[in-house]
Amino acid sequence: QVQLVESGGGLVQAGGSLRLSCAFAGRTFSSYVLGWFRQAPGKEREFVAAINWSEVTTYYSDSVKGRFTISRDNAKNTVYLQMNGLKPEDTAVYYCAARNGGVLQTGIRFYAYWGQGTQVTVSS
């Protein structure tokens, strides 16, 4: 089994920054993909960013491109989401997810493993 634990959420003013972390335990494969999703109140869960573990290939949703950066630390089995220039519309529960495959996917159905989520609240 794969276990994912998110951390780093909190309350921040618009224009501020946060860094989310996702620590995972389990088998790590060269083709593994880690993704970030978020779900705002009353909204459906949406894709934010993903990273191919070994090649460090990344992909971002248009809404966060240029503001968010996804990265990983192989030694620490951790993936990060650096969020800059935060906006109130970024307020959501952020989830880390894992996919056993090398192709970056944006659909939630492609990710078999999920963390518990961490709350990010951006005030204006």
Short mmCIF file of N, CA and C in Angstrom, two decimals:
data_model
loop_
_atom_site.label_atom_id
_atom_site.label_comp_id
_atom_site.label_asym_id
_atom_site.label_seq_id
_atom_site.Cartn_x
_atom_site.Cartn_y
_atom_site.Cartn_z
N GLN A 1 0.82 -1.17 0.00
CA GLN A 1 0.00 0.00 0.00
C GLN A 1 0.88 1.25 0.00
N VAL A 2 0.30 2.33 -0.47
CA VAL A 2 0.97 3.62 -0.50
C VAL A 2 0.23 4.58 0.41
N GLN A 3 0.97 5.25 1.28
CA GLN A 3 0.39 6.22 2.19
C GLN A 3 0.94 7.61 1.89
N LEU A 4 0.05 8.59 1.84
CA LEU A 4 0.42 9.97 1.55
C LEU A 4 -0.07 10.87 2.67
N VAL A 5 0.78 11.78 3.11
CA VAL A 5 0.43 12.70 4.19
C VAL A 5 0.81 14.12 3.77
N GLU A 6 -0.20 14.98 3.64
CA GLU A 6 0.04 16.38 3.29
C GLU A 6 0.23 17.23 4.54
N SER A 7 0.97 18.31 4.37
CA SER A 7 1.16 19.28 5.44
C SER A 7 1.51 20.62 4.82
N GLY A 8 1.47 21.67 5.63
CA GLY A 8 1.88 22.99 5.19
C GLY A 8 0.75 23.96 4.90
N GLY A 9 -0.47 23.51 5.00
CA GLY A 9 -1.60 24.39 4.77
C GLY A 9 -1.76 25.39 5.90
N GLY A 10 -2.61 26.38 5.67
CA GLY A 10 -2.85 27.38 6.68
C GLY A 10 -3.58 28.58 6.11
N LEU A 11 -3.59 29.64 6.88
CA LEU A 11 -4.25 30.89 6.50
C LEU A 11 -3.20 31.89 6.06
N VAL A 12 -3.42 32.50 4.90
CA VAL A 12 -2.48 33.47 4.37
C VAL A 12 -3.26 34.58 3.66
N GLN A 13 -2.70 35.78 3.66
CA GLN A 13 -3.33 36.88 2.95
C GLN A 13 -3.07 36.80 1.46
N ALA A 14 -3.96 37.39 0.69
CA ALA A 14 -3.78 37.43 -0.75
C ALA A 14 -2.42 38.01 -1.11
N GLY A 15 -1.75 37.38 -2.06
CA GLY A 15 -0.42 37.78 -2.45
C GLY A 15 0.68 37.07 -1.71
N GLY A 16 0.33 36.34 -0.67
CA GLY A 16 1.30 35.61 0.11
C GLY A 16 1.67 34.27 -0.49
N SER A 17 2.47 33.52 0.26
CA SER A 17 2.99 32.25 -0.22
C SER A 17 2.83 31.16 0.83
N LEU A 18 2.73 29.94 0.37
CA LEU A 18 2.74 28.76 1.20
C LEU A 18 3.45 27.65 0.45
N ARG A 19 4.05 26.74 1.19
CA ARG A 19 4.62 25.55 0.59
C ARG A 19 3.99 24.32 1.21
N LEU A 20 3.35 23.53 0.39
CA LEU A 20 2.75 22.29 0.83
C LEU A 20 3.73 21.15 0.63
N SER A 21 3.68 20.19 1.53
CA SER A 21 4.52 19.01 1.44
C SER A 21 3.66 17.76 1.43
N CYS A 22 4.11 16.77 0.73
CA CYS A 22 3.44 15.48 0.70
C CYS A 22 4.50 14.41 0.89
N ALA A 23 4.50 13.79 2.04
CA ALA A 23 5.41 12.69 2.33
C ALA A 23 4.70 11.38 2.04
N PHE A 24 5.39 10.48 1.35
CA PHE A 24 4.76 9.22 1.02
C PHE A 24 5.60 8.05 1.48
N ALA A 25 4.91 6.97 1.79
CA ALA A 25 5.54 5.72 2.19
C ALA A 25 5.00 4.61 1.30
N GLY A 26 5.89 3.76 0.87
CA GLY A 26 5.50 2.67 0.01
C GLY A 26 6.52 2.48 -1.09
N ARG A 27 6.16 1.67 -2.05
CA ARG A 27 7.05 1.41 -3.16
C ARG A 27 7.16 2.62 -4.07
N THR A 28 8.37 2.94 -4.44
CA THR A 28 8.63 4.03 -5.36
C THR A 28 9.18 3.46 -6.65
N PHE A 29 8.53 3.76 -7.74
CA PHE A 29 8.94 3.27 -9.05
C PHE A 29 9.39 4.43 -9.92
N SER A 30 10.23 4.12 -10.86
CA SER A 30 10.75 5.16 -11.74
C SER A 30 9.66 5.82 -12.56
N SER A 31 8.56 5.14 -12.76
CA SER A 31 7.46 5.67 -13.56
C SER A 31 6.36 6.33 -12.72
N TYR A 32 6.57 6.45 -11.43
CA TYR A 32 5.55 6.99 -10.54
C TYR A 32 5.30 8.46 -10.81
N VAL A 33 4.04 8.86 -10.66
CA VAL A 33 3.63 10.24 -10.83
C VAL A 33 2.93 10.71 -9.56
N LEU A 34 3.27 11.89 -9.10
CA LEU A 34 2.63 12.51 -7.95
C LEU A 34 1.88 13.75 -8.42
N GLY A 35 0.65 13.89 -7.96
CA GLY A 35 -0.17 15.02 -8.36
C GLY A 35 -0.76 15.76 -7.19
N TRP A 36 -1.08 17.02 -7.43
CA TRP A 36 -1.80 17.84 -6.47
C TRP A 36 -3.16 18.20 -7.04
N PHE A 37 -4.17 18.03 -6.23
CA PHE A 37 -5.53 18.42 -6.57
C PHE A 37 -6.08 19.31 -5.47
N ARG A 38 -7.15 20.01 -5.75
CA ARG A 38 -7.77 20.83 -4.73
C ARG A 38 -9.28 20.83 -4.90
N GLN A 39 -9.95 21.06 -3.80
CA GLN A 39 -11.40 21.11 -3.81
C GLN A 39 -11.87 22.27 -2.95
N ALA A 40 -12.47 23.26 -3.59
CA ALA A 40 -12.99 24.42 -2.90
C ALA A 40 -14.40 24.14 -2.42
N PRO A 41 -14.86 24.90 -1.43
CA PRO A 41 -16.22 24.69 -0.92
C PRO A 41 -17.26 24.79 -2.03
N GLY A 42 -18.10 23.79 -2.14
CA GLY A 42 -19.14 23.78 -3.13
C GLY A 42 -18.68 23.50 -4.55
N LYS A 43 -17.41 23.16 -4.72
CA LYS A 43 -16.86 22.92 -6.05
C LYS A 43 -16.38 21.48 -6.18
N GLU A 44 -16.19 21.06 -7.42
CA GLU A 44 -15.64 19.74 -7.68
C GLU A 44 -14.13 19.76 -7.52
N ARG A 45 -13.57 18.60 -7.24
CA ARG A 45 -12.13 18.50 -7.13
C ARG A 45 -11.48 18.74 -8.49
N GLU A 46 -10.41 19.52 -8.50
CA GLU A 46 -9.76 19.87 -9.74
C GLU A 46 -8.25 19.64 -9.68
N PHE A 47 -7.69 19.39 -10.83
CA PHE A 47 -6.26 19.18 -10.97
C PHE A 47 -5.50 20.47 -10.78
N VAL A 48 -4.34 20.39 -10.12
CA VAL A 48 -3.49 21.55 -9.91
C VAL A 48 -2.15 21.38 -10.61
N ALA A 49 -1.44 20.31 -10.27
CA ALA A 49 -0.11 20.09 -10.82
C ALA A 49 0.28 18.63 -10.66
N ALA A 50 1.23 18.19 -11.45
CA ALA A 50 1.73 16.82 -11.35
C ALA A 50 3.20 16.79 -11.74
N ILE A 51 3.89 15.78 -11.24
CA ILE A 51 5.31 15.63 -11.54
C ILE A 51 5.65 14.17 -11.74
N ASN A 52 6.41 13.89 -12.78
CA ASN A 52 6.97 12.57 -12.99
C ASN A 52 8.16 12.42 -12.07
N TRP A 53 8.18 11.35 -11.29
CA TRP A 53 9.15 11.24 -10.22
C TRP A 53 10.59 11.20 -10.68
N SER A 54 10.89 10.40 -11.64
CA SER A 54 12.28 10.21 -12.04
C SER A 54 12.78 11.25 -13.03
N GLU A 55 11.94 11.64 -13.97
CA GLU A 55 12.35 12.59 -14.99
C GLU A 55 12.10 14.05 -14.61
N VAL A 56 11.34 14.27 -13.55
CA VAL A 56 10.98 15.60 -13.06
C VAL A 56 10.25 16.39 -14.14
N THR A 57 9.47 15.71 -14.92
CA THR A 57 8.59 16.37 -15.87
C THR A 57 7.38 16.90 -15.11
N THR A 58 6.99 18.12 -15.39
CA THR A 58 5.89 18.75 -14.65
C THR A 58 4.80 19.24 -15.58
N TYR A 59 3.62 19.40 -15.01
CA TYR A 59 2.48 19.92 -15.73
C TYR A 59 1.59 20.67 -14.76
N TYR A 60 1.03 21.80 -15.21
CA TYR A 60 0.21 22.65 -14.35
C TYR A 60 -1.10 23.00 -15.01
N SER A 61 -2.11 23.21 -14.18
CA SER A 61 -3.35 23.75 -14.69
C SER A 61 -3.14 25.21 -15.07
N ASP A 62 -3.94 25.70 -15.99
CA ASP A 62 -3.79 27.08 -16.43
C ASP A 62 -4.01 28.08 -15.29
N SER A 63 -4.84 27.73 -14.34
CA SER A 63 -5.17 28.65 -13.27
C SER A 63 -4.01 28.91 -12.31
N VAL A 64 -3.03 28.01 -12.26
CA VAL A 64 -1.92 28.17 -11.33
C VAL A 64 -0.58 28.33 -12.03
N LYS A 65 -0.53 28.14 -13.32
CA LYS A 65 0.72 28.22 -14.06
C LYS A 65 1.36 29.59 -13.88
N GLY A 66 2.64 29.59 -13.56
CA GLY A 66 3.36 30.82 -13.31
C GLY A 66 3.36 31.25 -11.87
N ARG A 67 2.48 30.67 -11.06
CA ARG A 67 2.40 31.01 -9.64
C ARG A 67 2.80 29.85 -8.75
N PHE A 68 2.46 28.63 -9.15
CA PHE A 68 2.76 27.44 -8.36
C PHE A 68 3.90 26.67 -9.00
N THR A 69 4.69 26.00 -8.16
CA THR A 69 5.77 25.16 -8.63
C THR A 69 5.74 23.83 -7.88
N ILE A 70 5.73 22.74 -8.63
CA ILE A 70 5.79 21.42 -8.03
C ILE A 70 7.21 20.90 -8.14
N SER A 71 7.68 20.26 -7.09
CA SER A 71 9.03 19.70 -7.08
C SER A 71 9.06 18.47 -6.19
N ARG A 72 10.18 17.76 -6.23
CA ARG A 72 10.29 16.56 -5.42
C ARG A 72 11.69 16.41 -4.85
N ASP A 73 11.78 15.63 -3.79
CA ASP A 73 13.04 15.28 -3.17
C ASP A 73 13.04 13.77 -3.03
N ASN A 74 13.80 13.10 -3.88
CA ASN A 74 13.83 11.65 -3.87
C ASN A 74 14.31 11.08 -2.54
N ALA A 75 15.32 11.70 -1.96
CA ALA A 75 15.89 11.20 -0.72
C ALA A 75 14.89 11.26 0.43
N LYS A 76 14.01 12.23 0.40
CA LYS A 76 13.03 12.40 1.47
C LYS A 76 11.67 11.82 1.15
N ASN A 77 11.52 11.24 -0.03
CA ASN A 77 10.23 10.72 -0.47
C ASN A 77 9.13 11.76 -0.28
N THR A 78 9.39 12.94 -0.78
CA THR A 78 8.49 14.06 -0.56
C THR A 78 8.30 14.85 -1.85
N VAL A 79 7.08 15.27 -2.08
CA VAL A 79 6.76 16.17 -3.17
C VAL A 79 6.25 17.47 -2.58
N TYR A 80 6.60 18.59 -3.20
CA TYR A 80 6.24 19.90 -2.69
C TYR A 80 5.39 20.66 -3.70
N LEU A 81 4.61 21.56 -3.18
CA LEU A 81 3.88 22.52 -4.01
C LEU A 81 4.13 23.90 -3.44
N GLN A 82 4.99 24.66 -4.11
CA GLN A 82 5.26 26.03 -3.71
C GLN A 82 4.22 26.92 -4.35
N MET A 83 3.47 27.64 -3.53
CA MET A 83 2.38 28.48 -4.00
C MET A 83 2.70 29.93 -3.72
N ASN A 84 2.87 30.70 -4.77
CA ASN A 84 3.16 32.12 -4.66
C ASN A 84 2.02 32.93 -5.27
N GLY A 85 1.95 34.19 -4.88
CA GLY A 85 0.90 35.05 -5.40
C GLY A 85 -0.48 34.49 -5.18
N LEU A 86 -0.73 34.00 -3.99
CA LEU A 86 -2.00 33.35 -3.69
C LEU A 86 -3.18 34.31 -3.80
N LYS A 87 -4.28 33.78 -4.29
CA LYS A 87 -5.51 34.52 -4.47
C LYS A 87 -6.62 33.89 -3.64
N PRO A 88 -7.64 34.66 -3.29
CA PRO A 88 -8.76 34.06 -2.54
C PRO A 88 -9.36 32.86 -3.24
N GLU A 89 -9.38 32.84 -4.55
CA GLU A 89 -9.93 31.71 -5.28
C GLU A 89 -9.07 30.45 -5.18
N ASP A 90 -7.88 30.56 -4.61
CA ASP A 90 -7.06 29.39 -4.35
C ASP A 90 -7.47 28.65 -3.08
N THR A 91 -8.36 29.24 -2.32
CA THR A 91 -8.84 28.62 -1.09
C THR A 91 -9.47 27.28 -1.39
N ALA A 92 -8.98 26.25 -0.74
CA ALA A 92 -9.46 24.89 -0.98
C ALA A 92 -8.74 23.93 -0.06
N VAL A 93 -9.24 22.71 -0.02
CA VAL A 93 -8.49 21.62 0.57
C VAL A 93 -7.62 21.04 -0.53
N TYR A 94 -6.33 20.95 -0.25
CA TYR A 94 -5.38 20.46 -1.23
C TYR A 94 -5.01 19.01 -0.92
N TYR A 95 -5.07 18.18 -1.94
CA TYR A 95 -4.80 16.76 -1.80
C TYR A 95 -3.60 16.34 -2.62
N CYS A 96 -2.79 15.50 -2.04
CA CYS A 96 -1.72 14.84 -2.76
C CYS A 96 -2.21 13.49 -3.24
N ALA A 97 -1.84 13.12 -4.44
CA ALA A 97 -2.27 11.85 -5.01
C ALA A 97 -1.12 11.20 -5.77
N ALA A 98 -1.17 9.89 -5.86
CA ALA A 98 -0.12 9.14 -6.54
C ALA A 98 -0.72 8.24 -7.61
N ARG A 99 0.02 8.14 -8.70
CA ARG A 99 -0.37 7.29 -9.82
C ARG A 99 0.81 6.42 -10.19
N ASN A 100 0.55 5.14 -10.35
CA ASN A 100 1.60 4.21 -10.74
C ASN A 100 1.64 4.15 -12.26
N GLY A 101 2.30 5.14 -12.83
CA GLY A 101 2.43 5.25 -14.27
C GLY A 101 3.21 6.49 -14.62
N GLY A 102 3.86 6.47 -15.76
CA GLY A 102 4.74 7.55 -16.13
C GLY A 102 4.09 8.69 -16.89
N VAL A 103 2.89 8.49 -17.38
CA VAL A 103 2.21 9.52 -18.15
C VAL A 103 1.48 10.47 -17.21
N LEU A 104 1.74 11.75 -17.36
CA LEU A 104 1.07 12.76 -16.54
C LEU A 104 -0.40 12.83 -16.93
N GLN A 105 -1.27 12.70 -15.93
CA GLN A 105 -2.71 12.73 -16.13
C GLN A 105 -3.33 13.77 -15.21
N THR A 106 -4.40 14.36 -15.68
CA THR A 106 -5.10 15.37 -14.89
C THR A 106 -6.39 14.87 -14.26
N GLY A 107 -6.88 13.74 -14.70
CA GLY A 107 -8.13 13.20 -14.18
C GLY A 107 -7.94 12.47 -12.88
N ILE A 108 -8.86 12.68 -11.95
CA ILE A 108 -8.74 12.06 -10.64
C ILE A 108 -8.83 10.54 -10.72
N ARG A 109 -9.48 10.02 -11.74
CA ARG A 109 -9.66 8.58 -11.86
C ARG A 109 -8.36 7.85 -12.14
N PHE A 110 -7.32 8.56 -12.54
CA PHE A 110 -6.04 7.95 -12.83
C PHE A 110 -5.16 7.81 -11.60
N TYR A 111 -5.58 8.38 -10.49
CA TYR A 111 -4.78 8.36 -9.28
C TYR A 111 -5.41 7.43 -8.26
N ALA A 112 -4.67 6.41 -7.87
CA ALA A 112 -5.21 5.38 -6.99
C ALA A 112 -5.01 5.67 -5.51
N TYR A 113 -4.04 6.50 -5.18
CA TYR A 113 -3.70 6.76 -3.79
C TYR A 113 -3.84 8.23 -3.47
N TRP A 114 -4.44 8.51 -2.31
CA TRP A 114 -4.74 9.89 -1.91
C TRP A 114 -4.40 10.16 -0.46
N GLY A 115 -3.95 11.38 -0.19
CA GLY A 115 -3.73 11.81 1.17
C GLY A 115 -5.02 12.33 1.78
N GLN A 116 -4.91 12.79 3.02
CA GLN A 116 -6.09 13.24 3.76
C GLN A 116 -6.49 14.67 3.45
N GLY A 117 -5.60 15.43 2.84
CA GLY A 117 -5.88 16.80 2.49
C GLY A 117 -5.38 17.78 3.53
N THR A 118 -5.03 18.97 3.08
CA THR A 118 -4.62 20.05 3.97
C THR A 118 -5.30 21.34 3.53
N GLN A 119 -5.83 22.08 4.48
CA GLN A 119 -6.63 23.27 4.18
C GLN A 119 -5.75 24.46 3.89
N VAL A 120 -6.04 25.13 2.78
CA VAL A 120 -5.40 26.39 2.43
C VAL A 120 -6.48 27.45 2.34
N THR A 121 -6.35 28.50 3.12
CA THR A 121 -7.31 29.59 3.12
C THR A 121 -6.60 30.90 2.81
N VAL A 122 -7.05 31.57 1.78
CA VAL A 122 -6.45 32.84 1.36
C VAL A 122 -7.46 33.94 1.59
N SER A 123 -7.13 34.88 2.44
CA SER A 123 -8.02 35.98 2.77
C SER A 123 -7.69 37.20 1.94
N SER A 124 -8.70 38.02 1.69
CA SER A 124 -8.52 39.26 0.97
C SER A 124 -8.48 40.44 1.91
#
